[in-house]
Tab-separated table of C-alpha atoms in Angstrom:
chain	number	residue	atom	x	y	z
R	557	UNK	CA	66.487	12.537	2.208
R	558	UNK	CA	65.325	14.510	-0.684
R	559	UNK	CA	66.040	11.570	-2.785
R	560	UNK	CA	63.718	9.906	-0.910
R	561	UNK	CA	60.856	12.485	-0.417
R	562	UNK	CA	61.446	13.478	-4.266
R	563	UNK	CA	60.718	9.603	-5.113
R	564	UNK	CA	58.104	9.087	-2.862
R	565	UNK	CA	56.048	12.353	-4.347
R	566	UNK	CA	56.535	10.622	-7.393
R	567	UNK	CA	55.336	7.680	-6.277
R	568	UNK	CA	52.147	9.002	-4.616
R	569	UNK	CA	51.459	11.119	-8.000
R	570	UNK	CA	51.291	7.611	-10.225
R	571	UNK	CA	49.234	6.152	-7.413
R	572	UNK	CA	46.756	9.473	-8.102
R	573	UNK	CA	47.016	9.284	-11.608
R	574	UNK	CA	46.475	5.301	-11.825
R	575	UNK	CA	43.226	5.909	-9.367
R	576	UNK	CA	41.750	8.854	-11.868
R	577	UNK	CA	42.054	6.488	-14.575
R	578	UNK	CA	40.572	3.515	-12.895
R	579	UNK	CA	37.793	5.647	-11.971
R	580	UNK	CA	37.128	7.062	-15.398
R	581	UNK	CA	37.906	3.663	-16.382
R	582	UNK	CA	35.106	2.215	-14.491
R	583	UNK	CA	32.748	4.696	-15.312
R	584	UNK	CA	32.504	4.183	-18.545
R	585	UNK	CA	32.453	0.472	-18.023
R	586	UNK	CA	29.737	0.818	-15.508
R	587	UNK	CA	27.522	2.561	-17.951
R	588	UNK	CA	28.023	0.053	-20.639
R	589	UNK	CA	26.831	-2.491	-17.939
R	590	UNK	CA	23.836	-0.610	-17.120
R	591	UNK	CA	22.500	-0.930	-20.813
R	592	UNK	CA	23.865	-4.577	-21.216
R	593	UNK	CA	21.343	-7.461	-22.495
R	594	UNK	CA	20.670	-10.434	-19.963
R	595	UNK	CA	18.900	-13.170	-21.764
R	596	UNK	CA	17.135	-15.425	-19.585
R	597	UNK	CA	13.665	-18.020	-19.810
R	598	UNK	CA	10.975	-17.017	-18.132
R	599	UNK	CA	8.052	-19.426	-17.590
R	600	UNK	CA	4.218	-18.150	-18.616
R	601	UNK	CA	2.162	-16.829	-15.455
R	602	UNK	CA	-1.728	-16.975	-15.775
R	603	UNK	CA	-3.313	-14.278	-14.293
R	604	UNK	CA	-6.639	-13.556	-13.830
R	605	UNK	CA	-7.563	-10.475	-12.284
R	606	UNK	CA	-10.798	-11.835	-9.721
R	607	UNK	CA	-11.951	-9.829	-6.790
R	608	UNK	CA	-9.846	-11.574	-4.230
R	609	UNK	CA	-6.728	-11.808	-6.062
R	610	UNK	CA	-6.621	-8.295	-6.549
R	611	UNK	CA	-7.230	-7.645	-3.019
R	612	UNK	CA	-4.476	-9.727	-2.198
R	613	UNK	CA	-2.268	-7.698	-4.742
R	614	UNK	CA	-3.091	-4.349	-2.999
R	615	UNK	CA	-1.993	-6.144	0.288
R	616	UNK	CA	1.172	-7.110	-1.549
R	617	UNK	CA	1.778	-3.699	-3.050
R	618	UNK	CA	1.070	-2.028	0.086
R	619	UNK	CA	3.102	-3.871	2.120
R	620	UNK	CA	6.273	-4.842	0.394
R	621	UNK	CA	7.283	-1.691	-0.367
R	622	UNK	CA	6.289	-1.109	-4.021
R	623	UNK	CA	3.840	2.148	-2.918
R	624	UNK	CA	7.087	3.267	-1.255
R	625	UNK	CA	8.470	3.935	-4.474
R	626	UNK	CA	5.932	4.016	-7.218
R	627	UNK	CA	3.590	5.686	-4.885
R	628	UNK	CA	-0.033	4.477	-3.807
R	629	UNK	CA	-1.638	5.214	-7.217
R	630	UNK	CA	1.583	3.831	-8.868
R	631	UNK	CA	2.633	7.546	-10.320
R	632	UNK	CA	6.023	7.363	-9.347
R	633	UNK	CA	8.129	9.412	-7.323
R	634	UNK	CA	11.493	10.484	-6.209
R	635	UNK	CA	13.105	7.965	-4.274
R	636	UNK	CA	16.740	9.257	-3.951
R	637	UNK	CA	18.192	12.524	-4.101
R	638	UNK	CA	21.068	12.333	-1.979
R	639	UNK	CA	25.109	12.221	-2.280
R	640	UNK	CA	25.458	13.287	-6.513
R	641	UNK	CA	22.361	10.069	-6.723
R	642	UNK	CA	19.018	10.741	-8.389
R	643	UNK	CA	16.608	7.883	-8.334
R	644	UNK	CA	13.072	8.352	-9.967
R	645	UNK	CA	10.686	5.510	-9.849
R	646	UNK	CA	8.079	5.591	-12.868
R	647	UNK	CA	4.870	5.332	-13.530
R	648	UNK	CA	3.884	2.078	-13.692
R	649	UNK	CA	-0.118	2.637	-14.982
R	650	UNK	CA	-0.978	3.054	-18.463
R	651	UNK	CA	-1.386	7.286	-17.683
R	652	UNK	CA	1.329	10.014	-19.289
R	653	UNK	CA	4.812	9.104	-19.301
R	654	UNK	CA	3.927	5.398	-17.870
R	655	UNK	CA	6.451	3.197	-18.818
R	656	UNK	CA	4.162	-0.378	-18.431
R	657	UNK	CA	1.649	0.642	-20.612
R	658	UNK	CA	2.395	-2.211	-23.123
R	659	UNK	CA	3.740	-4.526	-20.503
R	660	UNK	CA	2.287	-8.155	-20.934
R	661	UNK	CA	2.267	-10.246	-17.946
R	662	UNK	CA	5.912	-12.020	-18.989
R	663	UNK	CA	7.125	-8.670	-18.873
R	664	UNK	CA	6.073	-8.239	-15.605
R	665	UNK	CA	7.558	-11.030	-14.293
R	666	UNK	CA	10.417	-10.769	-15.898
R	667	UNK	CA	10.991	-7.285	-14.596
R	668	UNK	CA	9.627	-8.101	-10.586
R	669	UNK	CA	11.282	-11.452	-10.405
R	670	UNK	CA	14.370	-11.445	-12.368
R	671	UNK	CA	15.550	-7.774	-12.012
R	672	UNK	CA	15.304	-7.436	-16.230
R	673	UNK	CA	13.703	-4.836	-18.472
R	674	UNK	CA	11.038	-6.147	-21.303
R	675	UNK	CA	14.033	-5.086	-23.675
R	676	UNK	CA	16.609	-7.280	-21.838
R	677	UNK	CA	18.294	-4.281	-19.521
R	678	UNK	CA	18.968	-4.920	-15.914
R	679	UNK	CA	16.329	-2.573	-13.385
R	680	UNK	CA	18.717	-0.523	-11.635
R	681	UNK	CA	17.954	0.315	-7.759
R	682	UNK	CA	15.243	-1.711	-7.811
R	683	UNK	CA	15.630	-4.363	-5.643
R	684	UNK	CA	13.898	-7.324	-7.523
R	685	UNK	CA	15.904	-9.873	-5.063
R	686	UNK	CA	13.305	-9.124	-2.595
R	687	UNK	CA	10.846	-10.511	-5.065
R	688	UNK	CA	12.230	-13.257	-6.987
R	689	UNK	CA	11.340	-15.683	-4.468
R	690	UNK	CA	7.758	-14.825	-4.658
R	691	UNK	CA	5.042	-17.387	-5.182
R	692	UNK	CA	3.212	-17.660	-8.586
R	693	UNK	CA	-0.365	-17.074	-7.141
R	694	UNK	CA	1.238	-13.817	-5.226
R	695	UNK	CA	2.879	-12.642	-8.102
R	696	UNK	CA	-0.048	-13.386	-10.127
R	697	UNK	CA	-2.055	-11.362	-7.093
R	698	UNK	CA	0.592	-8.461	-7.395
R	699	UNK	CA	0.658	-8.150	-11.421
R	700	UNK	CA	-3.605	-8.271	-11.389
R	701	UNK	CA	-3.161	-5.352	-9.173
R	702	UNK	CA	-1.269	-3.156	-10.807
R	703	UNK	CA	-2.985	-3.600	-13.838
R	704	UNK	CA	-5.615	-2.214	-13.017
R	705	UNK	CA	-4.521	0.429	-11.095
R	706	UNK	CA	-6.263	4.015	-13.148
R	707	UNK	CA	-4.261	5.884	-15.514
R	708	UNK	CA	-2.590	8.575	-13.841
R	709	UNK	CA	0.154	11.252	-15.134
R	710	UNK	CA	3.165	10.535	-13.594
R	711	UNK	CA	7.424	10.350	-13.158
R	712	UNK	CA	9.716	9.425	-16.108
R	713	UNK	CA	12.290	6.773	-14.742
R	714	UNK	CA	15.765	8.642	-13.665
R	715	UNK	CA	18.733	6.582	-12.559
R	716	UNK	CA	21.804	8.807	-12.109
R	717	UNK	CA	24.672	7.467	-10.185
R	718	UNK	CA	27.695	9.324	-9.011
R	719	UNK	CA	31.232	8.369	-10.983
R	720	UNK	CA	32.524	6.609	-7.898
R	721	UNK	CA	29.055	4.645	-7.775
R	722	UNK	CA	29.455	3.383	-11.686
R	723	UNK	CA	32.952	2.245	-10.900
R	724	UNK	CA	31.924	-0.163	-8.073
R	725	UNK	CA	29.170	-1.457	-10.230
R	726	UNK	CA	31.686	-1.937	-13.142
R	727	UNK	CA	34.084	-4.170	-10.990
R	728	UNK	CA	31.253	-5.684	-8.877
R	729	UNK	CA	31.495	-4.616	-5.571
R	730	UNK	CA	27.965	-3.335	-5.974
R	731	UNK	CA	25.912	-5.416	-8.423
R	732	UNK	CA	21.881	-4.561	-9.657
R	733	UNK	CA	19.469	-7.172	-8.669
R	734	UNK	CA	19.936	-9.778	-12.002
R	735	UNK	CA	23.257	-9.866	-10.911
R	736	UNK	CA	22.207	-11.272	-7.543
R	737	UNK	CA	19.343	-13.529	-8.648
R	738	UNK	CA	19.685	-17.405	-9.123
R	739	UNK	CA	17.296	-17.461	-12.319
R	740	UNK	CA	17.388	-20.917	-12.387
R	741	UNK	CA	15.327	-21.575	-9.216
R	742	UNK	CA	11.838	-22.445	-9.620
R	743	UNK	CA	9.003	-20.360	-7.722
R	744	UNK	CA	8.770	-20.469	-4.422
R	745	UNK	CA	6.229	-23.669	-3.165
R	746	UNK	CA	2.960	-21.607	-1.407
R	747	UNK	CA	3.427	-21.441	2.378
R	748	UNK	CA	0.429	-21.189	4.227
R	749	UNK	CA	0.048	-17.978	6.136
R	750	UNK	CA	0.142	-18.699	9.556
R	751	UNK	CA	2.773	-17.787	12.837
R	752	UNK	CA	5.606	-20.121	11.716
R	753	UNK	CA	8.955	-19.919	11.188
R	754	UNK	CA	8.122	-21.287	7.522
R	755	UNK	CA	6.198	-18.785	6.928
R	756	UNK	CA	8.562	-15.816	8.369
R	757	UNK	CA	11.002	-16.978	6.416
R	758	UNK	CA	8.995	-16.305	3.120
R	759	UNK	CA	8.160	-12.819	4.484
R	760	UNK	CA	11.677	-12.262	5.477
R	761	UNK	CA	12.493	-12.599	1.497
R	762	UNK	CA	11.421	-8.694	1.452
R	763	UNK	CA	14.281	-7.569	3.999
R	764	UNK	CA	17.372	-9.052	1.775
R	765	UNK	CA	17.513	-6.394	-0.125
R	766	UNK	CA	18.564	-3.490	2.535
R	767	UNK	CA	19.684	-6.018	5.231
R	768	UNK	CA	21.834	-8.807	2.926
R	769	UNK	CA	21.056	-12.241	2.081
R	770	UNK	CA	22.212	-13.426	5.819
R	771	UNK	CA	20.230	-10.167	7.091
R	772	UNK	CA	23.162	-8.873	9.096
R	773	UNK	CA	22.749	-5.932	7.684
R	774	UNK	CA	25.818	-3.050	7.122
R	775	UNK	CA	26.338	-0.492	4.510
R	776	UNK	CA	23.669	-0.680	1.751
R	777	UNK	CA	26.360	-1.282	-1.386
R	778	UNK	CA	25.826	2.335	-3.301
R	779	UNK	CA	23.626	4.012	-0.882
R	780	UNK	CA	24.331	7.608	-0.334
R	781	UNK	CA	26.665	8.103	2.425
R	782	UNK	CA	24.242	10.265	4.475
R	783	UNK	CA	22.139	6.461	5.110
R	784	UNK	CA	22.610	4.685	7.924
R	785	UNK	CA	23.987	0.840	8.175
R	786	UNK	CA	21.149	-1.474	8.035
R	787	UNK	CA	20.988	-3.563	11.059
R	788	UNK	CA	21.597	-6.239	11.800
R	789	UNK	CA	18.723	-8.655	12.111
R	790	UNK	CA	20.289	-11.779	13.120
R	791	UNK	CA	21.439	-12.670	16.856
R	792	UNK	CA	25.514	-12.224	16.059
R	793	UNK	CA	27.147	-9.526	17.598
R	794	UNK	CA	25.709	-5.960	17.101
R	795	UNK	CA	22.176	-7.177	16.698
R	796	UNK	CA	19.046	-4.701	16.399
R	797	UNK	CA	17.041	-7.671	17.431
R	798	UNK	CA	18.152	-7.466	21.230
R	799	UNK	CA	15.593	-4.308	21.790
R	800	UNK	CA	12.952	-6.322	20.980
R	801	UNK	CA	12.478	-9.289	23.483
R	802	UNK	CA	8.943	-10.276	22.700
R	803	UNK	CA	6.961	-10.122	19.270
R	804	UNK	CA	4.872	-6.803	20.363
R	805	UNK	CA	7.853	-5.016	21.017
R	806	UNK	CA	8.856	-6.310	17.431
R	807	UNK	CA	5.205	-4.697	15.803
R	808	UNK	CA	5.406	-1.939	18.005
R	809	UNK	CA	8.306	-0.677	16.047
R	810	UNK	CA	6.623	-1.780	12.682
R	811	UNK	CA	3.776	0.364	13.305
R	812	UNK	CA	5.500	3.301	14.412
R	813	UNK	CA	9.189	3.553	13.387
R	814	UNK	CA	10.302	4.176	16.592
R	815	UNK	CA	12.934	2.004	18.360
R	816	UNK	CA	11.581	1.339	21.969
R	817	UNK	CA	13.598	4.329	23.705
R	818	UNK	CA	11.580	6.616	21.314
R	819	UNK	CA	14.014	7.221	18.768
R	820	UNK	CA	13.074	7.526	14.745
R	821	UNK	CA	14.650	4.574	12.532
R	822	UNK	CA	16.171	6.132	9.326
R	823	UNK	CA	15.794	5.053	5.614
R	824	UNK	CA	13.520	1.786	6.655
R	825	UNK	CA	10.215	1.478	4.701
R	826	UNK	CA	7.886	2.174	7.598
R	827	UNK	CA	4.670	3.450	5.429
R	828	UNK	CA	4.512	-0.480	4.073
R	829	UNK	CA	5.757	-2.208	7.705
R	830	UNK	CA	3.136	-0.594	9.554
R	831	UNK	CA	0.911	-2.231	7.167
R	832	UNK	CA	1.525	-5.427	7.748
R	833	UNK	CA	-1.143	-7.597	9.389
R	834	UNK	CA	-0.589	-9.261	12.600
R	835	UNK	CA	0.001	-12.708	11.397
R	836	UNK	CA	2.838	-11.919	8.864
R	837	UNK	CA	4.900	-9.574	11.756
R	838	UNK	CA	4.363	-12.415	14.060
R	839	UNK	CA	6.007	-15.002	11.589
R	840	UNK	CA	8.472	-12.797	10.424
R	841	UNK	CA	9.531	-12.278	14.277
R	842	UNK	CA	9.493	-16.282	14.877
R	843	UNK	CA	11.928	-16.730	11.916
R	844	UNK	CA	14.047	-14.026	13.025
R	845	UNK	CA	15.015	-15.823	16.348
R	846	UNK	CA	15.621	-18.908	14.362
R	847	UNK	CA	18.464	-17.488	11.930
R	848	UNK	CA	22.128	-18.129	12.265
R	849	UNK	CA	23.920	-15.833	14.122
R	850	UNK	CA	26.590	-13.353	11.826
R	851	UNK	CA	28.537	-10.064	12.663
R	852	UNK	CA	27.275	-7.216	11.369
R	853	UNK	CA	27.823	-6.644	7.429
R	854	UNK	CA	29.141	-10.244	6.894
R	855	UNK	CA	26.359	-10.694	3.860
């Protein structure tokens, strides 16, 4: 018996040492992966900053989550400070500590659609997968709006990740946006903004960063421990959509940030969602009613 206990203790100790070694190695590999170069070909895009385009860009900036991280004025702000993780979104104006003052249009396209910085390094944390399928016109409008933001003093980018998150990233359990995006796809074709399933599918691209490519929700990979799992937006088991039997109920949630029972919903970017116009919101609802049912977390 004593010999069995001794051997078991030795085996458990060896496993613990292997775990520590894997974590240390993973942290090192993860840090190298964060600064790797990703080479892609990015087609040119014409951006003429006319009044209508800039106004549409303002709407996109306000409703697609850009202001949630970079602030309404583009100055940047602290996005996550929890669980040993610190993420500060950068100043994207031409003001002091701005990171995009020298950006050309092609640099904006590479960052927004592909999750890759002008120097080829991957963009960390920013959910470029949400914007990868933006049409040329919407991408141009968003860029036109951001380019005309008044210069303000703001934040420099900071991405500090706990060692376990870096290790998970190193071994592919967590992916940056550039790994999730199919860079060979042509830009999405324009869709008429109407209460249609087709337009709703286009709107739903902005949800995949948190809810997953299948919209089935589950834990957001790499998110702080205190964050709740993203809701299952499909009709599958555990679907959150069962709470919203009508488009009006769904829109009320977007506008208020509360479930029908009055309980607040955590983490969701309601400062942006409440500004989505009725056409976009109703189209999104119509699409969510058509997606294939998935069990929660089956991304």
